[in-house]
Amino acid sequence: MAHPENPFGQVLVALVTPFQADGEVDWPAVEQHIESCIASGADGIVVTGTTGETSTLTDPEKIKLVEVAKAVSSGRAKVITGGGSNETAHAIELYQASEKAGADGVMIVTPYYNKPTQAGLLTHFRMVADATDLPVILYDIPGRTGVPIKYETILRLAKHPNILAVKDAKGDFSEVSRVLNQTDLMYFSGDDANVLPHLSIGATGLIGVTANIAAAPYRVIVDAVNAGDLHTARAAHQSLEPLVRAVMTHVPGTVAAKYILHGLGRIGSPRVRLPLVGPEEWEAALIEDELALISDVPGVDLSNFRPDRNAAAGGALPQIAGTTR
């Protein structure tokens, strides 16, 4: 479980949101999937993040996901609400509602599309962090948002009492080292291929997409790094490499993760919401080629893998009224 000074956990799953074939949230599948992740070694569940398709979830769905995750985890894993908004006022509303729903922490993504200045980022993060008593993870992913959180801005944000961590999907390891040297911030790897490199320079843990399919190997990696056992950590990292490539290379991570989870019989439908669509034939073939290279990954039995490209085709629209901005 999490260290006493770490309110988030170390093996955090960036949870997919299982949908029914018509695109509505499959709530029993959500519960089952969270239980499976925790049983496999996850001590943190991040709901309504990028992988959870936050952009196309309605606000009531987002809050219910926090409530369901909190009920299922029952103290065994921390529940972090991700996503946010590129409108500061709306982000504040969402995080305050998530706190009331029982979230243990919040992950605030850099405002997207607006392309704010660093002064705008600083104000956005501070105002959201001021609006809740929950511990905060900053989510730095310029590939999706268009704007990085610059080093100087991170140093200033580190002085806020509620801002305790960064999820790094920027991949600038020298900057991570500088921030770790000059602040008390915790770092979480936000790039599945770089989990072990991040941990090796002092990161606390990971927030992973591939962990939806195989949380157990990440538990092995984290525990091995904690024990100073590089050999065991490296072996687990290498065994995961083709699975990470299958999930993260050919289509958006949530699309591939749902396709694989459905093929393994762990969710009832691989449906995603538009504008995401399931993998095309050639993309599905590439994913399956990567899976064929996997051997000896705990929790992944590909002898039972039955992909259904027809079920994954297309995308859905939410039927429930409510803002998704």
mmCIF file of C-alpha atoms in Angstrom, residues 57-288:
data_model
loop_
_atom_site.group_PDB
_atom_site.id
_atom_site.type_symbol
_atom_site.label_atom_id
_atom_site.label_comp_id
_atom_site.label_asym_id
_atom_site.label_seq_id
_atom_site.Cartn_x
_atom_site.Cartn_y
_atom_site.Cartn_z
ATOM 1 C CA LEU A 57 -18.269 11.600 -19.975
ATOM 2 C CA THR A 58 -21.081 13.715 -18.570
ATOM 3 C CA ASP A 59 -20.560 15.410 -15.221
ATOM 4 C CA PRO A 60 -22.995 13.059 -13.418
ATOM 5 C CA GLU A 61 -21.118 10.070 -14.860
ATOM 6 C CA LYS A 62 -17.832 11.475 -13.608
ATOM 7 C CA ILE A 63 -19.136 11.889 -10.077
ATOM 8 C CA LYS A 64 -20.752 8.459 -10.073
ATOM 9 C CA LEU A 65 -17.436 6.917 -11.161
ATOM 10 C CA VAL A 66 -15.819 8.387 -8.052
ATOM 11 C CA GLU A 67 -18.622 7.022 -5.875
ATOM 12 C CA VAL A 68 -18.452 3.553 -7.425
ATOM 13 C CA ALA A 69 -14.669 3.385 -7.220
ATOM 14 C CA LYS A 70 -14.767 4.481 -3.600
ATOM 15 C CA ALA A 71 -17.330 1.823 -2.732
ATOM 16 C CA VAL A 72 -15.502 -0.977 -4.542
ATOM 17 C CA SER A 73 -12.047 -0.066 -3.247
ATOM 18 C CA SER A 74 -13.327 0.031 0.330
ATOM 19 C CA GLY A 75 -10.057 1.463 1.605
ATOM 20 C CA ARG A 76 -7.823 -0.944 -0.318
ATOM 21 C CA ALA A 77 -6.838 1.632 -2.941
ATOM 22 C CA LYS A 78 -6.892 5.398 -3.205
ATOM 23 C CA VAL A 79 -9.414 6.923 -5.589
ATOM 24 C CA ILE A 80 -8.120 9.836 -7.649
ATOM 25 C CA THR A 81 -10.352 11.855 -9.956
ATOM 26 C CA GLY A 82 -8.675 12.989 -13.152
ATOM 27 C CA GLY A 83 -9.705 15.048 -16.113
ATOM 28 C CA GLY A 84 -10.721 18.524 -15.101
ATOM 29 C CA SER A 85 -11.578 21.192 -17.620
ATOM 30 C CA ASN A 86 -10.029 23.928 -19.723
ATOM 31 C CA GLU A 87 -12.456 26.264 -17.957
ATOM 32 C CA THR A 88 -11.172 27.008 -14.468
ATOM 33 C CA ALA A 89 -14.628 27.550 -12.963
ATOM 34 C CA HIS A 90 -15.880 24.228 -14.313
ATOM 35 C CA ALA A 91 -12.767 22.418 -13.100
ATOM 36 C CA ILE A 92 -13.355 23.803 -9.605
ATOM 37 C CA GLU A 93 -16.979 22.589 -9.660
ATOM 38 C CA LEU A 94 -15.936 19.101 -10.754
ATOM 39 C CA TYR A 95 -13.227 18.694 -8.152
ATOM 40 C CA GLN A 96 -15.381 20.034 -5.334
ATOM 41 C CA ALA A 97 -18.133 17.599 -6.317
ATOM 42 C CA SER A 98 -15.569 14.787 -6.505
ATOM 43 C CA GLU A 99 -14.355 15.606 -3.003
ATOM 44 C CA LYS A 100 -17.932 15.356 -1.709
ATOM 45 C CA ALA A 101 -18.289 12.040 -3.553
ATOM 46 C CA GLY A 102 -15.347 10.619 -1.629
ATOM 47 C CA ALA A 103 -12.275 11.118 -3.830
ATOM 48 C CA ASP A 104 -8.938 10.774 -2.041
ATOM 49 C CA GLY A 105 -7.107 13.088 -4.429
ATOM 50 C CA VAL A 106 -7.391 15.041 -7.673
ATOM 51 C CA MET A 107 -5.286 15.057 -10.818
ATOM 52 C CA ILE A 108 -5.465 18.383 -12.653
ATOM 53 C CA VAL A 109 -4.621 18.327 -16.338
ATOM 54 C CA THR A 110 -3.042 21.326 -18.025
ATOM 55 C CA PRO A 111 -5.847 23.368 -19.638
ATOM 56 C CA TYR A 112 -6.112 22.212 -23.233
ATOM 57 C CA TYR A 113 -7.019 24.041 -26.453
ATOM 58 C CA ASN A 114 -6.885 27.536 -24.887
ATOM 59 C CA LYS A 115 -3.038 27.458 -24.885
ATOM 60 C CA PRO A 116 -2.686 29.657 -21.779
ATOM 61 C CA THR A 117 0.580 31.324 -20.820
ATOM 62 C CA GLN A 118 2.569 30.020 -17.875
ATOM 63 C CA ALA A 119 0.962 32.761 -15.769
ATOM 64 C CA GLY A 120 -2.429 31.396 -16.779
ATOM 65 C CA LEU A 121 -1.377 27.846 -15.867
ATOM 66 C CA LEU A 122 -0.104 29.044 -12.517
ATOM 67 C CA THR A 123 -3.389 30.781 -11.731
ATOM 68 C CA HIS A 124 -5.512 27.851 -12.945
ATOM 69 C CA PHE A 125 -3.672 25.261 -10.863
ATOM 70 C CA ARG A 126 -3.557 27.447 -7.778
ATOM 71 C CA MET A 127 -7.250 28.301 -7.894
ATOM 72 C CA VAL A 128 -8.277 24.668 -8.320
ATOM 73 C CA ALA A 129 -5.921 23.577 -5.536
ATOM 74 C CA ASP A 130 -7.311 26.345 -3.300
ATOM 75 C CA ALA A 131 -10.859 25.116 -3.881
ATOM 76 C CA THR A 132 -10.360 21.657 -2.370
ATOM 77 C CA ASP A 133 -8.656 20.155 0.654
ATOM 78 C CA LEU A 134 -7.624 17.105 -1.357
ATOM 79 C CA PRO A 135 -4.004 16.428 -2.348
ATOM 80 C CA VAL A 136 -3.273 17.390 -5.942
ATOM 81 C CA ILE A 137 -1.337 15.774 -8.780
ATOM 82 C CA LEU A 138 -0.429 18.090 -11.658
ATOM 83 C CA TYR A 139 -0.751 16.364 -15.039
ATOM 84 C CA ASP A 140 1.900 17.559 -17.488
ATOM 85 C CA ILE A 141 1.093 16.191 -20.972
ATOM 86 C CA PRO A 142 1.893 18.797 -23.638
ATOM 87 C CA GLY A 143 1.371 16.264 -26.443
ATOM 88 C CA ARG A 144 -2.361 16.385 -25.697
ATOM 89 C CA THR A 145 -2.835 19.853 -24.225
ATOM 90 C CA GLY A 146 -0.470 21.866 -26.412
ATOM 91 C CA VAL A 147 1.252 23.560 -23.455
ATOM 92 C CA PRO A 148 3.941 22.181 -21.115
ATOM 93 C CA ILE A 149 4.195 23.127 -17.470
ATOM 94 C CA LYS A 150 7.624 24.731 -17.519
ATOM 95 C CA TYR A 151 10.237 23.978 -14.894
ATOM 96 C CA GLU A 152 9.982 27.409 -13.285
ATOM 97 C CA THR A 153 6.209 27.092 -13.043
ATOM 98 C CA ILE A 154 6.459 23.686 -11.395
ATOM 99 C CA LEU A 155 8.841 25.124 -8.783
ATOM 100 C CA ARG A 156 6.343 27.875 -7.971
ATOM 101 C CA LEU A 157 3.424 25.451 -7.813
ATOM 102 C CA ALA A 158 5.392 23.163 -5.492
ATOM 103 C CA LYS A 159 5.030 25.794 -2.780
ATOM 104 C CA HIS A 160 1.255 25.298 -2.652
ATOM 105 C CA PRO A 161 0.404 23.118 0.369
ATOM 106 C CA ASN A 162 -2.101 20.949 -1.551
ATOM 107 C CA ILE A 163 0.053 20.344 -4.637
ATOM 108 C CA LEU A 164 2.077 17.256 -3.838
ATOM 109 C CA ALA A 165 2.885 15.502 -7.102
ATOM 110 C CA VAL A 166 3.301 15.590 -10.871
ATOM 111 C CA LYS A 167 2.230 13.012 -13.434
ATOM 112 C CA ASP A 168 4.875 13.331 -16.121
ATOM 113 C CA ALA A 169 4.072 12.494 -19.724
ATOM 114 C CA LYS A 170 6.607 14.977 -21.074
ATOM 115 C CA GLY A 171 9.570 12.625 -20.905
ATOM 116 C CA ASP A 172 12.168 15.225 -19.930
ATOM 117 C CA PHE A 173 14.156 13.179 -17.419
ATOM 118 C CA SER A 174 16.676 15.921 -16.719
ATOM 119 C CA GLU A 175 13.832 18.239 -15.715
ATOM 120 C CA VAL A 176 12.325 15.549 -13.482
ATOM 121 C CA SER A 177 15.677 15.198 -11.724
ATOM 122 C CA ARG A 178 15.952 18.972 -11.263
ATOM 123 C CA VAL A 179 12.473 19.195 -9.754
ATOM 124 C CA LEU A 180 13.080 16.210 -7.473
ATOM 125 C CA ASN A 181 16.320 17.858 -6.291
ATOM 126 C CA GLN A 182 14.697 21.195 -5.548
ATOM 127 C CA THR A 183 11.238 20.323 -4.247
ATOM 128 C CA ASP A 184 9.393 17.730 -2.190
ATOM 129 C CA LEU A 185 7.077 16.888 -5.095
ATOM 130 C CA MET A 186 6.405 13.241 -5.893
ATOM 131 C CA TYR A 187 6.601 12.166 -9.527
ATOM 132 C CA PHE A 188 4.433 9.574 -11.245
ATOM 133 C CA SER A 189 5.352 8.163 -14.617
ATOM 134 C CA GLY A 190 2.661 8.978 -17.151
ATOM 135 C CA ASP A 191 4.282 7.089 -20.007
ATOM 136 C CA ASP A 192 3.964 3.305 -19.806
ATOM 137 C CA ALA A 193 7.230 2.710 -21.677
ATOM 138 C CA ASN A 194 9.169 4.866 -19.208
ATOM 139 C CA VAL A 195 7.944 3.531 -15.871
ATOM 140 C CA LEU A 196 11.209 1.886 -14.864
ATOM 141 C CA PRO A 197 13.399 4.789 -16.082
ATOM 142 C CA HIS A 198 11.231 7.210 -14.110
ATOM 143 C CA LEU A 199 11.422 5.060 -10.983
ATOM 144 C CA SER A 200 15.182 4.699 -11.371
ATOM 145 C CA ILE A 201 15.700 8.455 -10.968
ATOM 146 C CA GLY A 202 13.404 8.786 -7.983
ATOM 147 C CA ALA A 203 9.798 8.754 -9.154
ATOM 148 C CA THR A 204 7.258 7.503 -6.612
ATOM 149 C CA GLY A 205 5.147 5.359 -8.910
ATOM 150 C CA LEU A 206 3.128 5.232 -12.101
ATOM 151 C CA ILE A 207 -0.286 6.079 -13.493
ATOM 152 C CA GLY A 208 -0.583 3.545 -16.272
ATOM 153 C CA VAL A 209 -2.878 2.557 -19.126
ATOM 154 C CA THR A 210 -1.394 -0.910 -19.623
ATOM 155 C CA ALA A 211 -2.021 -1.544 -15.918
ATOM 156 C CA ASN A 212 -5.704 -1.976 -16.857
ATOM 157 C CA ILE A 213 -4.645 -5.257 -18.434
ATOM 158 C CA ALA A 214 -1.713 -6.200 -16.228
ATOM 159 C CA ALA A 215 -1.326 -4.411 -12.915
ATOM 160 C CA ALA A 216 0.620 -7.279 -11.324
ATOM 161 C CA PRO A 217 3.893 -6.730 -13.243
ATOM 162 C CA TYR A 218 3.873 -3.063 -12.282
ATOM 163 C CA ARG A 219 3.470 -4.097 -8.660
ATOM 164 C CA VAL A 220 6.545 -6.306 -9.150
ATOM 165 C CA ILE A 221 8.519 -3.436 -10.685
ATOM 166 C CA VAL A 222 7.615 -0.945 -7.963
ATOM 167 C CA ASP A 223 8.252 -3.386 -5.122
ATOM 168 C CA ALA A 224 11.555 -4.438 -6.664
ATOM 169 C CA VAL A 225 12.709 -0.825 -7.049
ATOM 170 C CA ASN A 226 11.681 -0.146 -3.448
ATOM 171 C CA ALA A 227 13.871 -3.118 -2.417
ATOM 172 C CA GLY A 228 16.791 -2.074 -4.622
ATOM 173 C CA ASP A 229 16.395 -5.177 -6.792
ATOM 174 C CA LEU A 230 17.141 -3.863 -10.285
ATOM 175 C CA HIS A 231 17.391 -7.343 -11.800
ATOM 176 C CA THR A 232 13.800 -8.248 -10.909
ATOM 177 C CA ALA A 233 12.505 -4.820 -11.926
ATOM 178 C CA ARG A 234 14.272 -4.966 -15.281
ATOM 179 C CA ALA A 235 12.996 -8.480 -16.029
ATOM 180 C CA ALA A 236 9.398 -7.404 -15.392
ATOM 181 C CA HIS A 237 9.923 -4.259 -17.462
ATOM 182 C CA GLN A 238 11.238 -6.279 -20.402
ATOM 183 C CA SER A 239 8.421 -8.821 -20.253
ATOM 184 C CA LEU A 240 5.888 -5.970 -20.390
ATOM 185 C CA GLU A 241 7.473 -4.270 -23.396
ATOM 186 C CA PRO A 242 5.413 -5.935 -26.173
ATOM 187 C CA LEU A 243 2.175 -5.426 -24.218
ATOM 188 C CA VAL A 244 2.993 -1.760 -23.706
ATOM 189 C CA ARG A 245 3.703 -1.454 -27.428
ATOM 190 C CA ALA A 246 0.402 -3.152 -28.263
ATOM 191 C CA VAL A 247 -1.542 -0.757 -26.034
ATOM 192 C CA MET A 248 0.253 2.518 -26.624
ATOM 193 C CA THR A 249 1.579 2.530 -30.204
ATOM 194 C CA HIS A 250 -1.047 1.965 -32.888
ATOM 195 C CA VAL A 251 -4.250 3.614 -31.644
ATOM 196 C CA PRO A 252 -5.179 5.726 -28.600
ATOM 197 C CA GLY A 253 -4.423 3.802 -25.417
ATOM 198 C CA THR A 254 -8.024 3.527 -24.276
ATOM 199 C CA VAL A 255 -9.054 2.056 -27.646
ATOM 200 C CA ALA A 256 -6.360 -0.617 -27.549
ATOM 201 C CA ALA A 257 -6.880 -1.364 -23.855
ATOM 202 C CA LYS A 258 -10.612 -1.915 -24.346
ATOM 203 C CA TYR A 259 -10.009 -4.038 -27.440
ATOM 204 C CA ILE A 260 -7.617 -6.280 -25.499
ATOM 205 C CA LEU A 261 -9.713 -6.404 -22.309
ATOM 206 C CA HIS A 262 -12.743 -7.425 -24.357
ATOM 207 C CA GLY A 263 -10.731 -10.073 -26.203
ATOM 208 C CA LEU A 264 -9.687 -11.478 -22.840
ATOM 209 C CA GLY A 265 -13.323 -11.589 -21.692
ATOM 210 C CA ARG A 266 -12.772 -9.044 -18.934
ATOM 211 C CA ILE A 267 -15.248 -6.410 -20.183
ATOM 212 C CA GLY A 268 -18.483 -6.987 -22.091
ATOM 213 C CA SER A 269 -17.859 -4.532 -24.929
ATOM 214 C CA PRO A 270 -14.860 -2.707 -26.427
ATOM 215 C CA ARG A 271 -17.045 0.306 -27.307
ATOM 216 C CA VAL A 272 -15.581 3.813 -27.075
ATOM 217 C CA ARG A 273 -17.361 7.140 -27.519
ATOM 218 C CA LEU A 274 -16.964 9.373 -30.539
ATOM 219 C CA PRO A 275 -14.794 10.913 -31.790
ATOM 220 C CA LEU A 276 -12.826 7.826 -30.736
ATOM 221 C CA VAL A 277 -13.555 4.712 -32.746
ATOM 222 C CA GLY A 278 -12.436 1.123 -32.438
ATOM 223 C CA PRO A 279 -9.330 -0.028 -34.306
ATOM 224 C CA GLU A 280 -9.567 -0.484 -38.049
ATOM 225 C CA GLU A 281 -8.727 -3.905 -39.462
ATOM 226 C CA TRP A 282 -5.073 -3.121 -40.088
ATOM 227 C CA GLU A 283 -4.681 -1.461 -36.669
ATOM 228 C CA ALA A 284 -6.255 -4.450 -34.920
ATOM 229 C CA ALA A 285 -3.891 -6.736 -36.826
ATOM 230 C CA LEU A 286 -0.888 -4.733 -35.596
ATOM 231 C CA ILE A 287 -2.127 -4.919 -32.006
ATOM 232 C CA GLU A 288 -2.564 -8.670 -32.318
#
